């Protein structure tokens, strides 16, 4: 949609200048008036390079941003505020420029007669298939405020789960970078000092010392090739992971890593259960729900298991039996899903599974952190100790000869 530059006065009489996204000049003017502004001048933006617009395009809309938007939107709709007016209010107080631009665009489309879910579908970077499907179900069922509250709760739970995993990975990542930085600094700057001393002594160097001296020489003389090699390896990994076979292979290996694989499995089960339960509770058809959950699973192995279950259900099978075949979901989760299918309370059981495995993720994170701390200390000490040992071994030989 085109962008317009408008000058207007707010409710306090303060003059402002702002960009408005709309289908036409008239719609841009109407949008500003509905927000309580007095329009002074408005014109179409010139088609030049706009760094701010480019920055907004690549900006990220976090799960927390969407959760806050959903909670506030639900409160306004529940209070009887019209959707158009609600979107105008939300756009004014939105702190994320990309989400704000999307809300303004959605507001214009809703004013022109489009359904809220259809308008949201035009902004996949802000509102994914899960969000749009639940909003659509809320519109059809006349319970939009209830669905928005469920969405807010779902997104808050997902954000909390992501934060738990990030907290588990933060310590080893920071210590790992620190260890590599210290190792490289000692290898590049300290070892050459000792190398000059060894040349003057003229003694035969141990194998470990020779290896460290050669490594130091390579890093100092071929540092550009080393950097290029690391970048190439990173790009090759990303390209391999983007392929269907590569992603499935790496995701399967992640599930087999001790402790960390358990964390990935439990977090995937928790997310699957919470998302699937929220969709079915909101009235989204099971096949559609499984398709959405598959696309948001985050793990290719889990996604494959969900896709297999979807095919089984299309042929008249049960979800629990289909999921059991892939051997990705824990037996307890399978049994609880089976009970939910038998009793007709699948959404209730899925929420209980999500609650249980979210607690399990929290406990696994604590266990993983307590184990990784001493391991990383040992790794850091081992790297520094190796350098020091390689540097002092020739000294010991010299002392032995002197003795």
Coordinates of C-alpha atoms in Angstrom, one line a residue:
X1 CA 0.0 0.0 0.0
X2 CA 1.2 3.6 -0.7
X3 CA 2.5 5.8 2.1
X4 CA 1.3 9.3 2.8
X5 CA 2.9 12.1 4.8
X6 CA 0.5 13.9 7.1
X7 CA 0.6 17.0 9.3
X8 CA -2.0 17.1 12.0
X9 CA -2.9 18.3 15.5
X10 CA -3.5 15.8 18.3
X11 CA -6.0 16.2 21.2
X12 CA -3.7 18.6 23.0
X13 CA -3.4 20.9 20.0
X14 CA 0.2 19.9 19.4
X15 CA 1.3 19.8 15.7
X16 CA 2.8 16.5 14.5
X17 CA 4.1 15.0 11.2
X18 CA 3.7 11.3 10.6
X19 CA 3.6 8.7 7.8
X20 CA 0.3 6.9 7.2
X21 CA -0.1 3.6 5.2
X22 CA -3.4 3.5 3.3
X23 CA -5.0 2.4 0.1
X24 CA -5.8 6.0 -0.9
X25 CA -5.5 9.6 0.3
X26 CA -9.1 9.6 1.5
X27 CA -8.6 6.5 3.6
X28 CA -5.5 8.0 5.1
X29 CA -7.4 11.1 6.1
X30 CA -10.3 9.0 7.5
X31 CA -7.9 6.9 9.5
X32 CA -6.3 10.0 11.1
X33 CA -9.7 11.5 11.9
X34 CA -10.8 8.3 13.6
X35 CA -7.8 8.5 15.9
X36 CA -8.9 12.0 17.0
X37 CA -6.5 14.0 15.0
X38 CA -7.2 17.3 13.1
X39 CA -5.7 16.9 9.7
X40 CA -3.9 20.0 8.4
X41 CA -2.1 18.7 5.3
X42 CA -1.6 15.3 3.7
X43 CA 0.2 14.2 0.6
X44 CA 1.6 11.0 -1.0
X45 CA 5.2 10.3 -0.1
X46 CA 7.8 10.7 -2.8
X47 CA 9.3 7.5 -4.1
X48 CA 12.9 8.0 -2.8
X49 CA 15.1 5.9 -0.6
X50 CA 13.7 5.7 2.9
X51 CA 16.1 4.2 5.5
X52 CA 13.5 4.3 8.2
X53 CA 11.0 2.3 6.0
X54 CA 13.8 -0.2 5.2
X55 CA 14.6 -0.6 8.9
X56 CA 10.9 -1.2 9.7
X57 CA 10.7 -3.8 6.9
X58 CA 13.5 -5.9 8.6
X59 CA 12.3 -5.3 12.1
X60 CA 11.2 -8.3 14.2
X61 CA 7.8 -8.6 15.9
X62 CA 8.4 -10.6 19.1
X63 CA 6.0 -13.1 20.7
X64 CA 5.8 -10.7 23.7
X65 CA 4.7 -7.8 21.3
X66 CA 1.9 -10.0 19.9
X67 CA 0.9 -11.1 23.4
X68 CA 0.5 -7.6 24.7
X69 CA -1.4 -6.6 21.5
X70 CA -3.8 -9.6 22.0
X71 CA -4.4 -8.8 25.6
X72 CA -5.2 -5.2 25.0
X73 CA -7.3 -5.9 22.0
X74 CA -9.3 -8.5 24.0
X75 CA -9.9 -5.9 26.8
X76 CA -11.2 -3.3 24.3
X77 CA -13.5 -5.7 22.4
X78 CA -14.8 -7.1 25.7
X79 CA -15.6 -3.5 26.8
X80 CA -17.8 -3.1 23.8
X81 CA -15.4 -0.9 21.8
X82 CA -15.8 -1.2 18.0
X83 CA -13.0 -3.1 16.2
X84 CA -12.1 -0.1 14.1
X85 CA -11.8 2.2 17.1
X86 CA -9.9 -0.5 19.0
X87 CA -7.3 -0.9 16.3
X88 CA -6.9 2.9 16.2
X89 CA -6.2 3.0 19.9
X90 CA -3.8 0.1 19.7
X91 CA -1.9 1.7 16.8
X92 CA -1.4 4.9 18.8
X93 CA 0.2 3.1 21.8
X94 CA 2.1 0.4 19.9
X95 CA 5.9 0.7 20.5
X96 CA 7.0 -1.6 17.6
X97 CA 7.0 0.3 14.3
X98 CA 6.4 -2.8 12.2
X99 CA 3.5 -4.0 14.2
X100 CA 2.1 -0.4 14.3
X101 CA 2.2 -0.2 10.5
X102 CA 0.4 -3.6 10.2
X103 CA -2.3 -2.5 12.7
X104 CA -2.9 0.7 10.7
X105 CA -3.1 -1.3 7.4
X106 CA -5.5 -3.8 9.0
X107 CA -7.7 -1.0 10.3
X108 CA -8.0 0.5 6.8
X109 CA -8.9 -3.0 5.4
X110 CA -11.5 -3.5 8.1
X111 CA -13.0 -0.1 7.4
X112 CA -13.4 -1.1 3.7
X113 CA -15.5 -4.2 4.7
X114 CA -12.8 -6.9 5.0
X115 CA -12.9 -9.4 7.8
X116 CA -10.4 -9.0 10.6
X117 CA -8.8 -12.4 10.0
X118 CA -8.5 -11.7 6.2
X119 CA -6.9 -8.4 6.9
X120 CA -4.4 -9.9 9.3
X121 CA -3.5 -12.6 6.8
X122 CA -1.9 -9.9 4.6
X123 CA 0.8 -9.4 7.3
X124 CA 2.4 -12.8 7.8
X125 CA 5.5 -11.3 9.5
X126 CA 3.3 -10.1 12.3
X127 CA 0.4 -12.6 12.4
X128 CA 1.2 -16.2 11.4
X129 CA -1.2 -18.9 10.4
X130 CA -1.9 -19.9 14.0
X131 CA -2.9 -16.3 15.0
X132 CA -5.1 -15.8 11.9
X133 CA -6.9 -19.2 12.2
X134 CA -7.8 -18.5 15.9
X135 CA -9.1 -15.0 15.1
X136 CA -11.1 -16.4 12.2
X137 CA -12.6 -19.0 14.5
X138 CA -13.4 -16.3 17.0
X139 CA -15.2 -14.2 14.4
X140 CA -17.3 -17.1 13.2
X141 CA -18.2 -18.1 16.7
X142 CA -18.9 -14.6 17.9
X143 CA -16.3 -15.0 20.7
X144 CA -13.5 -12.8 19.4
X145 CA -12.6 -11.4 22.9
X146 CA -12.4 -14.9 24.4
X147 CA -10.2 -16.1 21.5
X148 CA -7.9 -13.1 21.8
X149 CA -7.5 -13.8 25.5
X150 CA -6.6 -17.4 24.7
X151 CA -4.1 -16.1 22.1
X152 CA -2.5 -13.8 24.7
X153 CA -2.2 -16.7 27.2
X154 CA -0.8 -19.0 24.5
X155 CA 1.8 -16.4 23.4
X156 CA 2.8 -15.6 26.9
X157 CA 3.3 -19.3 27.6
X158 CA 5.4 -19.7 24.4
X159 CA 7.5 -16.6 25.4
X160 CA 8.1 -18.1 28.9
X161 CA 9.1 -21.4 27.4
X162 CA 11.5 -19.7 25.0
X163 CA 13.0 -17.6 27.8
X164 CA 13.6 -20.8 29.9
X165 CA 15.5 -22.4 27.0
X166 CA 17.5 -19.2 26.3
X167 CA 18.5 -19.0 30.0
X168 CA 19.8 -22.6 29.8
X169 CA 21.9 -21.8 26.7
X170 CA 23.1 -18.3 27.8
X171 CA 25.7 -19.5 30.3
X172 CA 27.5 -22.1 28.0
X173 CA 27.4 -19.7 25.0
X174 CA 29.0 -16.8 27.0
X175 CA 31.6 -19.0 28.6
X176 CA 32.3 -20.7 25.3
X177 CA 33.0 -17.4 23.6
X178 CA 35.1 -16.3 26.5
X179 CA 37.1 -19.5 26.4
X180 CA 37.7 -19.1 22.6
X181 CA 38.7 -15.4 23.0
X182 CA 41.2 -16.2 25.8
X183 CA 42.6 -19.1 23.9
X184 CA 43.1 -17.1 20.7
X185 CA 44.6 -14.1 22.6
X186 CA 47.1 -16.3 24.3
X187 CA 48.0 -18.2 21.2
X188 CA 48.4 -15.1 19.0
X189 CA 50.1 -12.7 21.4
X190 CA 51.8 -14.7 24.2
X191 CA 53.1 -17.8 22.5
X192 CA 55.3 -15.8 20.0
X193 CA 57.2 -14.3 23.1
X194 CA 58.1 -17.8 24.3
X195 CA 59.0 -18.9 20.7
X196 CA 61.9 -16.4 20.7
X197 CA 63.1 -17.7 24.0
X198 CA 63.1 -21.3 22.7
X199 CA 65.2 -20.3 19.7
X200 CA 67.9 -18.8 21.9
X201 CA 67.9 -21.9 24.1
X202 CA 68.3 -24.2 21.1
X203 CA 66.8 -27.2 22.8
X204 CA 64.5 -29.8 21.3
X205 CA 60.9 -28.9 21.8
X206 CA 58.2 -31.4 23.0
X207 CA 55.5 -32.4 20.6
X208 CA 52.8 -30.3 22.4
X209 CA 54.9 -27.2 22.3
X210 CA 55.7 -27.6 18.6
X211 CA 52.0 -28.0 17.8
X212 CA 51.1 -24.8 19.7
X213 CA 53.9 -22.9 18.0
X214 CA 52.7 -24.0 14.6
X215 CA 49.1 -23.2 15.5
X216 CA 50.2 -19.7 16.6
X217 CA 52.1 -19.2 13.3
X218 CA 49.1 -20.3 11.2
X219 CA 46.7 -18.0 13.1
X220 CA 49.1 -15.0 12.8
X221 CA 50.1 -15.5 9.1
X222 CA 46.9 -16.9 7.7
X223 CA 44.3 -15.1 9.9
X224 CA 42.3 -13.9 6.8
X225 CA 42.0 -17.5 5.5
X226 CA 40.9 -18.7 8.9
X227 CA 38.2 -16.1 9.1
X228 CA 37.0 -16.9 5.5
X229 CA 37.0 -20.6 6.4
X230 CA 34.9 -20.1 9.5
X231 CA 32.4 -17.9 7.6
X232 CA 32.3 -20.5 4.7
X233 CA 31.6 -23.3 7.2
X234 CA 28.8 -21.2 8.8
X235 CA 27.2 -20.5 5.4
X236 CA 27.5 -24.2 4.4
X237 CA 25.8 -25.2 7.7
X238 CA 22.9 -22.8 7.1
X239 CA 22.4 -23.9 3.5
X240 CA 22.5 -27.6 4.6
X241 CA 20.1 -26.9 7.5
X242 CA 17.7 -25.1 5.1
X243 CA 17.4 -28.3 3.0
X244 CA 14.8 -30.9 3.9
X245 CA 17.3 -33.7 4.4
X246 CA 19.7 -31.5 6.3
X247 CA 17.2 -30.1 8.7
X248 CA 15.7 -33.5 9.5
X249 CA 19.2 -34.9 10.1
X250 CA 20.3 -32.1 12.4
X251 CA 17.0 -32.0 14.3
X252 CA 17.2 -35.8 14.8
X253 CA 20.7 -35.5 16.1
X254 CA 19.6 -32.7 18.5
X255 CA 17.0 -35.1 20.0
X256 CA 19.7 -37.7 20.7
X257 CA 22.1 -35.4 22.6
X258 CA 22.0 -36.3 26.4
X259 CA 20.0 -33.8 28.5
X260 CA 19.8 -31.2 25.7
X261 CA 17.9 -33.6 23.5
X262 CA 15.5 -34.3 26.4
X263 CA 15.0 -30.5 26.7
X264 CA 14.2 -30.1 23.0
X265 CA 11.7 -33.0 23.1
X266 CA 9.9 -31.7 26.2
X267 CA 9.7 -28.2 24.9
X268 CA 8.4 -29.4 21.5
X269 CA 5.7 -31.6 23.2
X270 CA 4.7 -28.6 25.5
X271 CA 4.5 -26.3 22.5
X272 CA 2.6 -28.8 20.4
X273 CA 0.1 -29.5 23.2
X274 CA -0.5 -25.8 24.1
X275 CA -0.9 -24.7 20.5
X276 CA -3.1 -27.7 19.4
X277 CA -5.2 -27.4 22.6
X278 CA -5.8 -23.7 22.0
X279 CA -6.8 -24.2 18.4
X280 CA -9.2 -27.0 19.0
X281 CA -10.7 -25.2 22.0
X282 CA -11.3 -22.1 19.8
X283 CA -13.2 -24.2 17.3
X284 CA -10.6 -24.6 14.6
X285 CA -11.0 -28.0 12.7
X286 CA -8.5 -30.7 13.8
X287 CA -7.0 -31.2 10.4
X288 CA -6.4 -27.4 10.0
X289 CA -5.1 -27.3 13.6
X290 CA -2.5 -30.1 12.9
X291 CA -1.4 -28.3 9.7
X292 CA -0.8 -25.1 11.7
X293 CA 0.9 -26.9 14.6
X294 CA 3.2 -28.7 12.1
X295 CA 4.4 -25.4 10.6
X296 CA 5.1 -23.9 14.1
X297 CA 6.7 -27.0 15.7
X298 CA 10.3 -25.7 15.3
X299 CA 11.6 -29.3 14.8
X300 CA 11.5 -31.2 11.5
X301 CA 11.2 -34.6 13.2
X302 CA 8.3 -33.5 15.3
X303 CA 6.7 -31.8 12.3
X304 CA 7.0 -35.1 10.4
X305 CA 5.3 -37.0 13.2
X306 CA 2.5 -34.4 13.2
X307 CA 2.1 -34.7 9.4
X308 CA 1.9 -38.4 9.7
X309 CA -0.9 -38.1 12.3
X310 CA -2.7 -35.7 10.0
X311 CA -2.7 -38.2 7.2
X312 CA -3.9 -41.0 9.5
X313 CA -6.8 -38.8 10.7
X314 CA -7.8 -38.0 7.1
X315 CA -8.1 -41.8 6.7
X316 CA -10.2 -42.2 9.9
X317 CA -7.4 -43.0 12.3
X318 CA -6.8 -41.7 15.8
X319 CA -4.2 -39.0 16.7
X320 CA -2.7 -40.9 19.6
X321 CA -2.0 -44.1 17.5
X322 CA -0.6 -42.0 14.6
X323 CA 1.8 -40.1 16.9
X324 CA 2.9 -43.3 18.7
X325 CA 4.2 -44.7 15.4
X326 CA 6.9 -42.0 15.0
X327 CA 8.2 -42.6 18.5
X328 CA 8.9 -38.9 19.0
X329 CA 6.3 -38.1 21.7
X330 CA 6.7 -39.6 25.2
X331 CA 4.4 -42.5 26.2
X332 CA 2.7 -40.5 28.9
X333 CA 1.7 -37.8 26.4
X334 CA 0.4 -40.4 24.0
X335 CA -1.7 -42.0 26.7
X336 CA -3.2 -38.7 27.8
X337 CA -4.0 -37.8 24.2
X338 CA -5.7 -41.2 23.8
X339 CA -7.8 -40.6 27.0
X340 CA -8.8 -37.2 25.7
X341 CA -9.9 -38.7 22.4
X342 CA -11.9 -41.4 24.2
X343 CA -13.6 -39.0 26.6
X344 CA -14.2 -36.2 24.0
X345 CA -12.1 -33.8 26.1
X346 CA -9.0 -33.6 23.9
X347 CA -8.4 -29.9 24.4
X348 CA -8.5 -30.3 28.2
X349 CA -6.0 -33.2 28.1
X350 CA -3.8 -31.2 25.8
X351 CA -3.7 -28.3 28.2
X352 CA -2.8 -30.7 31.1
X353 CA 0.0 -32.2 29.0
X354 CA 1.3 -28.7 28.2
X355 CA 1.3 -27.7 31.9
X356 CA 3.1 -30.9 32.9
X357 CA 5.8 -30.6 30.2
X358 CA 6.3 -26.9 30.7
X359 CA 7.1 -27.8 34.4
X360 CA 9.4 -30.5 33.1
X361 CA 11.2 -28.1 30.8
X362 CA 11.8 -25.8 33.8
X363 CA 13.3 -28.7 35.9
X364 CA 15.4 -29.8 32.9
X365 CA 16.7 -26.3 32.4
X366 CA 17.8 -26.2 36.1
X367 CA 19.5 -29.6 35.8
X368 CA 21.2 -28.7 32.6
X369 CA 22.5 -25.4 34.0
X370 CA 23.9 -27.1 37.1
X371 CA 25.7 -29.7 35.0
X372 CA 27.0 -27.2 32.4
X373 CA 28.5 -24.8 34.9
X374 CA 31.3 -27.2 36.1
X375 CA 31.8 -28.6 32.6
X376 CA 32.4 -25.2 31.1
X377 CA 34.8 -24.3 33.9
X378 CA 36.8 -27.5 33.3
X379 CA 36.8 -26.7 29.5
X380 CA 38.0 -23.2 30.1
X381 CA 40.6 -24.3 32.5
X382 CA 41.7 -27.1 30.2
X383 CA 42.2 -24.8 27.3
X384 CA 44.3 -22.3 29.3
X385 CA 46.1 -25.1 31.1
X386 CA 47.1 -26.7 27.7
X387 CA 48.7 -23.4 26.5
X388 CA 50.6 -22.9 29.8
X389 CA 51.8 -26.5 29.9
X390 CA 53.0 -26.4 26.3
X391 CA 55.0 -23.2 27.1
X392 CA 56.6 -24.4 30.3
X393 CA 57.5 -28.0 29.2
X394 CA 60.7 -26.9 27.4
X395 CA 61.7 -24.9 30.6
X396 CA 61.5 -28.1 32.6
X397 CA 63.9 -29.8 30.1
X398 CA 66.3 -26.9 30.5
X399 CA 66.2 -27.2 34.3
X400 CA 66.8 -30.9 34.1
X401 CA 70.0 -30.3 31.9
X402 CA 71.2 -27.6 34.3
X403 CA 70.7 -30.0 37.2

